[in-house]
mmCIF file of C-alpha atoms in Angstrom:
data_model
loop_
_atom_site.group_PDB
_atom_site.id
_atom_site.type_symbol
_atom_site.label_atom_id
_atom_site.label_comp_id
_atom_site.label_asym_id
_atom_site.label_seq_id
_atom_site.Cartn_x
_atom_site.Cartn_y
_atom_site.Cartn_z
ATOM 1 C CA MET A 1 -2.984 -2.798 3.816
ATOM 2 C CA PHE A 2 -5.952 -2.620 6.607
ATOM 3 C CA VAL A 3 -4.069 -0.331 8.246
ATOM 4 C CA LEU A 4 -3.695 1.784 4.855
ATOM 5 C CA ARG A 5 -6.931 0.815 3.519
ATOM 6 C CA THR A 6 -9.016 1.938 7.702
ATOM 7 C CA GLY A 7 -7.186 4.686 8.890
ATOM 8 C CA CYS A 8 -6.902 2.777 12.327
ATOM 9 C CA GLN A 9 -3.583 2.632 14.818
ATOM 10 C CA TRP A 10 -1.236 -0.648 14.510
ATOM 11 C CA LYS A 11 -1.695 -1.987 18.174
ATOM 12 C CA MET A 12 -6.067 -1.573 16.507
ATOM 13 C CA LEU A 13 -4.970 -4.151 14.204
ATOM 14 C CA PRO A 14 -7.552 -7.321 14.318
ATOM 15 C CA LYS A 15 -6.245 -10.122 16.163
ATOM 16 C CA GLU A 16 -6.077 -11.598 13.395
ATOM 17 C CA TYR A 17 -3.480 -10.120 11.450
ATOM 18 C CA GLY A 18 -0.740 -10.828 14.988
ATOM 19 C CA SER A 19 0.394 -8.203 16.525
ATOM 20 C CA GLY A 20 0.240 -5.419 15.294
ATOM 21 C CA SER A 21 4.124 -3.798 16.599
ATOM 22 C CA THR A 22 5.059 -6.912 14.473
ATOM 23 C CA CYS A 23 2.841 -5.914 11.116
ATOM 24 C CA HIS A 24 4.076 -2.171 11.716
ATOM 25 C CA ARG A 25 8.062 -3.572 12.198
ATOM 26 C CA ARG A 26 7.468 -5.628 8.997
ATOM 27 C CA CYS A 27 6.298 -2.875 6.993
ATOM 28 C CA GLN A 28 8.670 -0.784 8.227
ATOM 29 C CA GLU A 29 12.048 -3.206 6.560
ATOM 30 C CA TRP A 30 9.874 -3.956 3.564
ATOM 31 C CA VAL A 31 9.541 -0.001 3.012
ATOM 32 C CA GLN A 32 13.338 0.240 3.690
ATOM 33 C CA SER A 33 14.407 -2.515 1.335
ATOM 34 C CA ASP A 34 12.049 -1.206 -1.503
ATOM 35 C CA ILE A 35 9.492 -3.695 -1.591
ATOM 36 C CA PHE A 36 6.021 -1.674 -2.414
ATOM 37 C CA ASP A 37 8.269 0.368 -5.236
ATOM 38 C CA ARG A 38 9.172 -2.994 -6.528
ATOM 39 C CA VAL A 39 5.835 -4.280 -6.177
ATOM 40 C CA TRP A 40 3.943 -1.026 -7.629
ATOM 41 C CA THR A 41 6.335 -1.003 -10.353
ATOM 42 C CA ARG A 42 5.703 -4.771 -11.222
ATOM 43 C CA LEU A 43 1.953 -4.551 -10.941
ATOM 44 C CA LEU A 44 2.297 -1.492 -13.578
ATOM 45 C CA LYS A 45 4.231 -3.373 -15.765
ATOM 46 C CA ILE A 46 1.490 -6.241 -15.649
ATOM 47 C CA TYR A 47 -1.184 -3.361 -16.490
ATOM 48 C CA ASP A 48 0.932 -2.320 -18.482
ATOM 49 C CA ASN A 49 0.848 -5.398 -20.878
ATOM 50 C CA LYS A 50 -2.898 -5.966 -20.446
ATOM 51 C CA ARG A 51 -3.977 -2.319 -20.839
ATOM 52 C CA GLU A 52 -1.368 -0.229 -22.689
ATOM 53 C CA ILE A 53 -1.201 2.731 -20.354
ATOM 54 C CA LYS A 54 -1.280 5.993 -22.309
ATOM 55 C CA TRP A 55 1.883 7.392 -20.386
ATOM 56 C CA SER A 56 2.113 10.624 -22.167
ATOM 57 C CA TRP A 57 -1.099 11.561 -19.946
ATOM 58 C CA GLN A 58 0.193 10.487 -15.954
ATOM 59 C CA SER A 59 1.083 11.983 -13.615
ATOM 60 C CA PRO A 60 1.520 10.780 -9.828
ATOM 61 C CA ASP A 61 -0.882 11.667 -7.114
ATOM 62 C CA SER A 62 -0.939 9.931 -3.759
ATOM 63 C CA ILE A 63 -2.267 12.084 -0.105
ATOM 64 C CA SER A 64 -2.501 9.992 3.437
ATOM 65 C CA ILE A 65 -5.788 11.250 5.122
ATOM 66 C CA LYS A 66 -7.362 9.201 8.422
ATOM 67 C CA SER A 67 -10.381 7.907 7.748
ATOM 68 C CA PRO A 68 -13.319 9.504 8.880
ATOM 69 C CA LEU A 69 -15.091 6.122 10.175
ATOM 70 C CA VAL A 70 -11.880 5.670 13.117
ATOM 71 C CA GLY A 71 -13.625 4.670 15.844
ATOM 72 C CA ARG A 72 -17.161 4.245 14.861
#
C-alpha cells in the first residue's frame, strides 16, 4: 500500500517494511493469485451491506500516476 500511495520505487521502501525485492515479489504473487480482486470484492460486499451501493450508476475507473512529491 505504501508504494501505491506514495509512488516510490520498491527498492526505496522504508526498512521497516523489509526488503523491497521481497515486497515486490510478494505483490506479484498476490496479483497472480487474484488476492487483490478477492479483497476488493469482499470489501465492496461489506460496504454494500452497510451503505447500499447504488449499482445502477456505478462505473469502475482507475488511474495510476507517480506522486508529485517523490524524492522531496
